[in-house]
Short mmCIF file of C-alpha atoms in Angstrom, two decimals:
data_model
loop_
_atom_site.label_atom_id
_atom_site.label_comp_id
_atom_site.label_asym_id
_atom_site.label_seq_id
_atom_site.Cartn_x
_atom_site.Cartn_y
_atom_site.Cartn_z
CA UNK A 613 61.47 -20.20 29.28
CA UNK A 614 64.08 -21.64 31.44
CA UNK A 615 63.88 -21.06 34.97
CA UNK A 616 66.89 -19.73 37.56
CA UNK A 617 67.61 -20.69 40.91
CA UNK A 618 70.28 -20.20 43.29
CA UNK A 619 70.71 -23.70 45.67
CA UNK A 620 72.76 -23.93 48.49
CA UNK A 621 76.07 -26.27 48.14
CA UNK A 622 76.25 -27.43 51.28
CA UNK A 623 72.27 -28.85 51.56
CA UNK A 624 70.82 -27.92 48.49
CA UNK A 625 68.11 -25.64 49.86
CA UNK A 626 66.84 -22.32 48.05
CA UNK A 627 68.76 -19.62 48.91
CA UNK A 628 67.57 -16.18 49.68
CA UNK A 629 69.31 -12.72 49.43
CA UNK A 630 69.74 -11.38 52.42
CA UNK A 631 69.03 -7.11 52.86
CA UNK A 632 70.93 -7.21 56.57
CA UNK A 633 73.87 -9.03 55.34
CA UNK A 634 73.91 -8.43 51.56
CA UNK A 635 75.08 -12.24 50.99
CA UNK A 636 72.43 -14.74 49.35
CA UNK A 637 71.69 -16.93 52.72
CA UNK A 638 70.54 -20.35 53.05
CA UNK A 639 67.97 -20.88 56.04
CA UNK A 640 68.02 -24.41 56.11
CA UNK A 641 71.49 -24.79 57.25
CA UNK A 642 72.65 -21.43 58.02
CA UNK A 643 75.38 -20.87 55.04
CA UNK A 644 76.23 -17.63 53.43
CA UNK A 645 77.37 -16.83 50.40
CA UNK A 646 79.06 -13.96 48.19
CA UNK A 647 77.45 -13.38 45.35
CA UNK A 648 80.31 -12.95 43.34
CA UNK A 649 81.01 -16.42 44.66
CA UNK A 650 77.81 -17.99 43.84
CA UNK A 651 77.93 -16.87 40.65
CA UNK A 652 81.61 -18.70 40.08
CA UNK A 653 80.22 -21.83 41.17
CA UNK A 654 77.06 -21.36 39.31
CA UNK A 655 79.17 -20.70 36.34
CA UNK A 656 81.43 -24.03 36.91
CA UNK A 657 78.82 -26.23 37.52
CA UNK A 658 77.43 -25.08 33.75
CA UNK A 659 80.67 -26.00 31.96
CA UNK A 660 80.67 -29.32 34.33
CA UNK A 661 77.05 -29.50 32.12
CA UNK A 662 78.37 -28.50 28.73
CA UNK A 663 81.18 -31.39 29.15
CA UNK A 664 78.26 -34.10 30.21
CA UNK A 665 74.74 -33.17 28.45
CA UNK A 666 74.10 -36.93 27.61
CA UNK A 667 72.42 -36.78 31.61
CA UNK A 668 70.78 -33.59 31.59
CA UNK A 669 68.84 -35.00 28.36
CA UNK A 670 67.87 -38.27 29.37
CA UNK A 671 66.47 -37.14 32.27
CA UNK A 672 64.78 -34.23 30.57
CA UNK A 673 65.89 -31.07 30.64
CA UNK A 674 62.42 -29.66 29.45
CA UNK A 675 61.37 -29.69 33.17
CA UNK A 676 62.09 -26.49 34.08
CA UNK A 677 60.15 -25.15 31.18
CA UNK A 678 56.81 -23.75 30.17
CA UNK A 679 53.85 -26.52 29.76
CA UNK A 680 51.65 -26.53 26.99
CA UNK A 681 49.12 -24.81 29.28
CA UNK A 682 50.84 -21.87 30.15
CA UNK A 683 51.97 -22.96 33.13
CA UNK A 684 55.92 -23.06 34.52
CA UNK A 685 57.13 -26.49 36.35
CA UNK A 686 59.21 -25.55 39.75
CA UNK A 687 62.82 -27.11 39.43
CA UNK A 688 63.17 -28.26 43.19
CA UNK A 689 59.35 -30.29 43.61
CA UNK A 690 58.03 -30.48 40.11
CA UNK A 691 55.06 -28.80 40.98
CA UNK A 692 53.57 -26.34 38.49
CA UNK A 693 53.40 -22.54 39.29
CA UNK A 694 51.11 -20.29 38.24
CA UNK A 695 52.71 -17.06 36.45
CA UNK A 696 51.56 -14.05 34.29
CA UNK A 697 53.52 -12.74 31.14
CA UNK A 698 54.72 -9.82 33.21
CA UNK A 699 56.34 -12.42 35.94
CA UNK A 700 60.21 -12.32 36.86
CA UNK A 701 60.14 -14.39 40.33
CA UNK A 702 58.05 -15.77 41.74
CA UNK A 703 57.34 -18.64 44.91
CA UNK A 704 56.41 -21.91 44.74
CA UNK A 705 53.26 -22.43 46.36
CA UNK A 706 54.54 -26.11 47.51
CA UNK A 707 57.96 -25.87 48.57
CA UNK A 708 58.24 -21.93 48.69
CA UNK A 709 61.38 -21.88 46.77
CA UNK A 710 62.19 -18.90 44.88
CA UNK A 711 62.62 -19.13 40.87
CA UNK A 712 63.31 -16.56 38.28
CA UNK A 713 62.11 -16.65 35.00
CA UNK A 714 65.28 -16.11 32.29
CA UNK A 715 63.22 -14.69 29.67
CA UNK A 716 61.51 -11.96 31.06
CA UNK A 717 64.69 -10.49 32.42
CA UNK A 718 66.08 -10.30 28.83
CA UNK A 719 66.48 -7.95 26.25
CA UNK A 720 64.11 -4.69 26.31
CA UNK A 721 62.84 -6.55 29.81
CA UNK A 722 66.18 -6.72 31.51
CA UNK A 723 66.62 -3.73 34.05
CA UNK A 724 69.65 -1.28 33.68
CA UNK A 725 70.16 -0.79 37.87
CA UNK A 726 68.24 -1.86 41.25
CA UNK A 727 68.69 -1.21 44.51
CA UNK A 728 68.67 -4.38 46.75
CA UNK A 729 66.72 -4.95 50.02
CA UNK A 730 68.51 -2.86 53.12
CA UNK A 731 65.25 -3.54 55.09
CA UNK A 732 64.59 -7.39 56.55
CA UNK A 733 61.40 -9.50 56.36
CA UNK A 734 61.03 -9.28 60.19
CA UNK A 735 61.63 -5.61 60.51
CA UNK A 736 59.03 -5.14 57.75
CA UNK A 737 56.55 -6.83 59.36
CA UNK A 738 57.36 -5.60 63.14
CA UNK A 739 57.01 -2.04 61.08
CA UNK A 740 53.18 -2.93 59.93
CA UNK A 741 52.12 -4.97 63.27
CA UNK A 742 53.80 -1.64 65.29
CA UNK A 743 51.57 0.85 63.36
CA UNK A 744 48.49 -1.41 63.07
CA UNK A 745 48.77 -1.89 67.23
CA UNK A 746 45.79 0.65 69.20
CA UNK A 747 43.83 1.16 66.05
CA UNK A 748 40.99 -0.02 67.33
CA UNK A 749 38.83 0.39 64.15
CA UNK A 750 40.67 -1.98 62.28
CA UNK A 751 38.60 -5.48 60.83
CA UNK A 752 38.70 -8.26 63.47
CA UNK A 753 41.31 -10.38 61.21
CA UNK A 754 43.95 -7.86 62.18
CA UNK A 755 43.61 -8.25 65.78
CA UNK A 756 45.17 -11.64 65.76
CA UNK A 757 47.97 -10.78 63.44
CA UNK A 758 46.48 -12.59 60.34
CA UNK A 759 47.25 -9.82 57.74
CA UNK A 760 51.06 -10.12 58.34
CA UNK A 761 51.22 -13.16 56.17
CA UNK A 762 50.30 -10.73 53.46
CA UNK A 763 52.86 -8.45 53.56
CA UNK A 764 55.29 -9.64 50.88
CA UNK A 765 58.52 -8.15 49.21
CA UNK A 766 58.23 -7.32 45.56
CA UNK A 767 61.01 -5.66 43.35
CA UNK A 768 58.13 -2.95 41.38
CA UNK A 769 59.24 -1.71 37.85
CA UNK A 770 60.39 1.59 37.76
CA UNK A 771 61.01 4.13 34.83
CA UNK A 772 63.96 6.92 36.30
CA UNK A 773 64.12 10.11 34.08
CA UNK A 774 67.24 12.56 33.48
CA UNK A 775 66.82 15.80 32.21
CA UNK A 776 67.43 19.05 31.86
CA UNK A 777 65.25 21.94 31.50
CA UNK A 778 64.91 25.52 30.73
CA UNK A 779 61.67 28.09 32.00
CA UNK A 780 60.57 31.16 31.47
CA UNK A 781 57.59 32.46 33.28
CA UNK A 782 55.84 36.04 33.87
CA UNK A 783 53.61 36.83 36.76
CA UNK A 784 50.55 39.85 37.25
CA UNK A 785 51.25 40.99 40.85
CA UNK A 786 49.68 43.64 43.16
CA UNK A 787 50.93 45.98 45.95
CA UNK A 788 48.50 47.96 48.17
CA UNK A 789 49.26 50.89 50.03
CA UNK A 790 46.24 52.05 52.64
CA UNK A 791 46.33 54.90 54.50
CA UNK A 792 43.89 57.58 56.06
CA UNK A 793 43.27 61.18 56.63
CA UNK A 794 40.65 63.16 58.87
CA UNK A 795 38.29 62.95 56.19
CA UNK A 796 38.58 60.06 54.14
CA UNK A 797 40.19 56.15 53.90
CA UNK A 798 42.85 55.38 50.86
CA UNK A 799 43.66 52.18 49.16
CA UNK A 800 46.12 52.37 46.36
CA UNK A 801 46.56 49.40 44.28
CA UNK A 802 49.66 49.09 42.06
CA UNK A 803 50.36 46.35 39.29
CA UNK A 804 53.73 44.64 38.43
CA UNK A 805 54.53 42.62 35.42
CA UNK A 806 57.48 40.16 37.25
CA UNK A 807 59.64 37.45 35.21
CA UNK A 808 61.81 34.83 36.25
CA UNK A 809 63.83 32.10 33.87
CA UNK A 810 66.19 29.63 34.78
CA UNK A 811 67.69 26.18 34.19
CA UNK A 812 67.55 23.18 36.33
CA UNK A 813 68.53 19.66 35.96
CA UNK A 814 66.29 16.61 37.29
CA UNK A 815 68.56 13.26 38.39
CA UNK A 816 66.31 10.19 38.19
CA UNK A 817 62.60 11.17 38.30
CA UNK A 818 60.66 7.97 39.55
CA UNK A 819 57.77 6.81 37.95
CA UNK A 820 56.65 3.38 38.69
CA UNK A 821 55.97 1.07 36.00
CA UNK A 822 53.38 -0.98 36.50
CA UNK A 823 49.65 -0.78 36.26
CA UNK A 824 48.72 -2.53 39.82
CA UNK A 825 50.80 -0.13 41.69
CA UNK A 826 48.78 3.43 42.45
CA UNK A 827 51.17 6.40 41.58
CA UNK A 828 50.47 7.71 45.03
CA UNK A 829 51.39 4.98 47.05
CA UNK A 830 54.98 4.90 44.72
CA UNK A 831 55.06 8.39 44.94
CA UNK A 832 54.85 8.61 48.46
CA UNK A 833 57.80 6.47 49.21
CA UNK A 834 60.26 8.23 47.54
CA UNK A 835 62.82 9.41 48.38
CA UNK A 836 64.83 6.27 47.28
CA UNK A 837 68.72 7.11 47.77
CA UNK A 838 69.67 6.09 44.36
CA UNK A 839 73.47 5.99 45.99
CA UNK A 840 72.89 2.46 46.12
CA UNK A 841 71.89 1.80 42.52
CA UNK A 842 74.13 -0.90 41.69
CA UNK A 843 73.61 -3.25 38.09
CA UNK A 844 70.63 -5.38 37.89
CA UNK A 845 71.49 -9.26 38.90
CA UNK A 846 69.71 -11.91 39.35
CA UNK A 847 70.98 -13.38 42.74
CA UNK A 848 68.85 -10.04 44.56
CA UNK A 849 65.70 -11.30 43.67
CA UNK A 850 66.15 -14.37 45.23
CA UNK A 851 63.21 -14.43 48.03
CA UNK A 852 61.29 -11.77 46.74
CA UNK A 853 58.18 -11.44 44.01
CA UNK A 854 59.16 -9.54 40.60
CA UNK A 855 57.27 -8.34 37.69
CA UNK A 856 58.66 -6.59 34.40
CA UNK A 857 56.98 -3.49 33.74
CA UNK A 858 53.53 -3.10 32.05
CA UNK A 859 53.38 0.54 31.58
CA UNK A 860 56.62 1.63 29.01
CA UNK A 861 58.44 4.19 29.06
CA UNK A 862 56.79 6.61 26.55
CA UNK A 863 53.62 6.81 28.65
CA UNK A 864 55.49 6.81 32.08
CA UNK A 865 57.41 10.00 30.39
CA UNK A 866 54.12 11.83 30.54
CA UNK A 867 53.72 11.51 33.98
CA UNK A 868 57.41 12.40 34.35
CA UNK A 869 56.50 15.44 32.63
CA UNK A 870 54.32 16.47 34.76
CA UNK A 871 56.24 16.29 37.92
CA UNK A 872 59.42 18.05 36.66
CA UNK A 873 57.04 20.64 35.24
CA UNK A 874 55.28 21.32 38.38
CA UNK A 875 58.33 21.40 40.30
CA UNK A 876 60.12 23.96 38.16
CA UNK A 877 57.03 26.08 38.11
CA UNK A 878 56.86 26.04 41.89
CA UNK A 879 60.27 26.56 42.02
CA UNK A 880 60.19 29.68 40.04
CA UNK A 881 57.31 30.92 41.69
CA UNK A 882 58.75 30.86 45.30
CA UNK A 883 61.03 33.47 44.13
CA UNK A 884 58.49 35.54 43.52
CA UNK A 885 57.99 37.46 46.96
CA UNK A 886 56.68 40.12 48.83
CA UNK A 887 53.82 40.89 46.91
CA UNK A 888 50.08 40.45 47.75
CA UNK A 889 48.69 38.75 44.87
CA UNK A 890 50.66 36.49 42.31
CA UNK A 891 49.25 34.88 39.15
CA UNK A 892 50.78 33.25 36.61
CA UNK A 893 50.39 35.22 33.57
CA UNK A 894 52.51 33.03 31.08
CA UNK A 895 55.04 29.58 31.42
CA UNK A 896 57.48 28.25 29.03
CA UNK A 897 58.99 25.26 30.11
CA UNK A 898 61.12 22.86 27.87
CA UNK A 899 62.94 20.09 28.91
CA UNK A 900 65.91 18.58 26.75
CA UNK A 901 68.98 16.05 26.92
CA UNK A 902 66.55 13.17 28.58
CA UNK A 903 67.50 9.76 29.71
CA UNK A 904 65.57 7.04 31.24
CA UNK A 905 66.94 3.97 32.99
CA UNK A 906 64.79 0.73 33.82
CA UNK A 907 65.34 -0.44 37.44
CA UNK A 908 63.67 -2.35 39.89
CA UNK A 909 63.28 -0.88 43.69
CA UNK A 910 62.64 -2.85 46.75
CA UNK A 911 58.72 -2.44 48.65
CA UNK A 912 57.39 -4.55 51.15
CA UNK A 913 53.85 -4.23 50.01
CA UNK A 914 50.73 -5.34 52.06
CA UNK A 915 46.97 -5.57 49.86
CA UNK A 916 43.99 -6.80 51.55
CA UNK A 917 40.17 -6.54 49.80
CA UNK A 918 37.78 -5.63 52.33
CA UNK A 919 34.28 -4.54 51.50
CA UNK A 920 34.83 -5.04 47.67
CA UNK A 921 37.16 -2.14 48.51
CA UNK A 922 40.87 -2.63 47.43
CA UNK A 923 43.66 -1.29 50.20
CA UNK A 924 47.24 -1.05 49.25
CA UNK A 925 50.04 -0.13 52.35
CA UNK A 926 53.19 -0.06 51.22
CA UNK A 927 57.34 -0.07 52.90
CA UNK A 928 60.34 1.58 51.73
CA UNK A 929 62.24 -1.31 51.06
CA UNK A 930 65.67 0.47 51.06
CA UNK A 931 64.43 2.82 53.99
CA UNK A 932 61.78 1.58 55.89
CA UNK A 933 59.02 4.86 55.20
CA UNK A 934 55.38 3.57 55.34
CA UNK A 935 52.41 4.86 53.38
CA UNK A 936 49.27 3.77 52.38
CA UNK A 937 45.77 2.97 53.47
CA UNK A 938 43.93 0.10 56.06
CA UNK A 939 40.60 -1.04 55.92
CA UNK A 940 38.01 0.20 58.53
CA UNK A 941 35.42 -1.80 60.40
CA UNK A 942 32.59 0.19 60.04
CA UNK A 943 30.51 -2.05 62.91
CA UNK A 944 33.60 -1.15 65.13
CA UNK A 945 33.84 2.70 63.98
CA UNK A 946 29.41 3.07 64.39
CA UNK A 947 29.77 1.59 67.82
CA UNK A 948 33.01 3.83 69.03
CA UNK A 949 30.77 6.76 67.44
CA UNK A 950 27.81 5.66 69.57
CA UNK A 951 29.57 5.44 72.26
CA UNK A 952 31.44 8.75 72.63
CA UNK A 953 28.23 10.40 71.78
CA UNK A 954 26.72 8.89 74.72
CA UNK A 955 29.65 9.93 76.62
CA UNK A 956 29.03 13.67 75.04
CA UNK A 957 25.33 13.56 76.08
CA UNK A 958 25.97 12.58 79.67
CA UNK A 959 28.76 15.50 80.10
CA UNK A 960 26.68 18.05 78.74
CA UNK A 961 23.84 16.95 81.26
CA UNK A 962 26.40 16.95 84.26
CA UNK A 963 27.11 20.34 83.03
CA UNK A 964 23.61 21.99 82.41
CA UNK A 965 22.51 20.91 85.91
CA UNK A 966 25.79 22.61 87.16
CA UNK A 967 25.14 25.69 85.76
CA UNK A 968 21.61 25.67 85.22
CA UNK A 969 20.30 24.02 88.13
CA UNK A 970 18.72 21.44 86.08
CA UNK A 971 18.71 19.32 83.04
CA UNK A 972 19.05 20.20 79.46
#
């Protein structure tokens, strides 16, 4: 498995795409570059190869590939980098260059679209230290910034569904009439059988693809603005953390399912008005012409274990919405508790003497 990596021409360092500028950027000396460019002179320099392999062999080309112990060997230090089977890019622990791994991106594994980075390393983490600032709960580590060196950018698998679908669905609903006389109170309950159908058509359902990710972290992110799908290319991943997808599509179609199906019956049942009770009484729902597309969308994600207790807080790479969950320092929360109790006790005290002319 032969690795990828975009240099710059000027100095040689790694180059990283930038989301601000949409150019890959070199930080070393401040270059940018066109991708379309990039990929020209990435594309001469190979024939330049092709003309003189002699080199390139002598000096072993199997560098840049995978070691007998499942490990990958990083083409700018020669270190070796630790990688699953599900691994696209990836940094080197050493010299924190970025490499891609050719193999997993090919074939079934290749995406169809992505949407690149619109939202900057630095904005992503002035985003987490801005929400995590006055909660005063939070575990010590967070007080002097520590956790921001976990927040990293990763491109997650995702599955995106077309389809259309058609639904049927009848509802037992009640009217009730009261009224009175001199003499006696009157309820009168009627019963309606109601049915609505219609069609609707679903544009790129999301479901994430891999098993790390929970579904309601990805699921809370959307909406992505799939405006900005362009084709899946290598040069975006430079600088960020990939994985191919470990859940396929036949089981993320379940989940897909699910969604549209909910959706269209609560979309059917809003229509449904004026009445006092409403209960599904039977649902047909089929769905038919489906399409899925494999594409990888941008999140800044942040874990942290604390307790033996997993936390996941996640960024909208493409528009900056935050979700997810922080840990709690339960010494922190038990003293706060303590403390406005206290408070409570002493105001209620001040109180009963005011009113009562003594203490409770």
């Amino acid at each position: 498995m032969d690795f990828v990596q975009y240099k710059c021409p000027c100095c040689g360092a790694a180059l990283e795409f930038s989301p601000e500028k949409q150019k890959l950027a070199c930080e070393n000396c401040g270059n940018e570059y066109e991708l379309e460019t990039m990929k020209l002179y990435e594309s001469s320099k190979k024939k330049d190869m092709e003309q003189d392999f002699t080199w390139e062999e002598q000096q072993g080309a199997e560098a840049a590939k995978k070691t007998e112990d499942g490990l990958y060997i990083c083409p700018s230090c020669g270190a070796k980098i630790e990688a699953d089977e599900n691994t696209i890019s990836t940094n080197c622990p050493y010299c924190e260059n970025v490499v891609v791994i050719k193999a997993t991106v090919s074939g079934e594994f290749k995406p169809d679209v992505m949407i690149p980075f619109q939202v900057e390393g630095e904005e992503a983490h002035q985003k987490l230290e801005a929400f995590c600032k006055g909660k005063k709960l939070l575990p010590r580590d967070f007080k002097n910034k520590s956790y921001l060196k976990n927040l990293k950018g990763y491109y997650v698998p995702y599955w995106l569904f077309d389809c259309d679908t058609e639904a049927d669905m009848s509802f037992d609903t009640t009217k009730t009439m009261r009224w009175s006389d001199e003499e006696y109170d009157y309820t009168e309950t009627s019963h309606f059988l109601v049915n609505r159908a219609g069609n609707m058509k679903f544009y790129h359902v999301p479901v994430d693809g891999s098993i790390e990710m929970a579904d309601d972290i990805t699921e809370a992110l959307e909406p992505f603005r799939y405006g900005q799908l362009t084709h899946f290319d290598p040069a975006y991943l430079a600088g960020y953390e990939t994985d191919k997808y470990d859940v396929d599509s036949q089981r993320a179609q379940e989940r897909a399912k699910k969604r549209i199906y909910y959706t269209v019956e609560k979309r059917l049942t809003s229509t449904v008005q004026d009445y006092e009770t409403v209960e599904v009484k039977s649902r047909y729902i089929q769905s038919k012409n489906g399409k899925v597309l494999y594409a990888l969308l941008p999140v800044w994600m942040f874990e942290t274990v604390y307790r033996e207790k997993k936390y996941q807080f996640a960024i909208n790479g493409q528009t900056g919405k935050m979700v997810g969950e922080l840990p709690v320092d339960s010494g922190m929360y038990w003293k706060y508790l303590w403390k406005f109790t206290a408070i409570g006790t002493v105001v209620l005290s001040i109180l009963g003497t005011l009113i009562f002319g003594g203490t409770l």
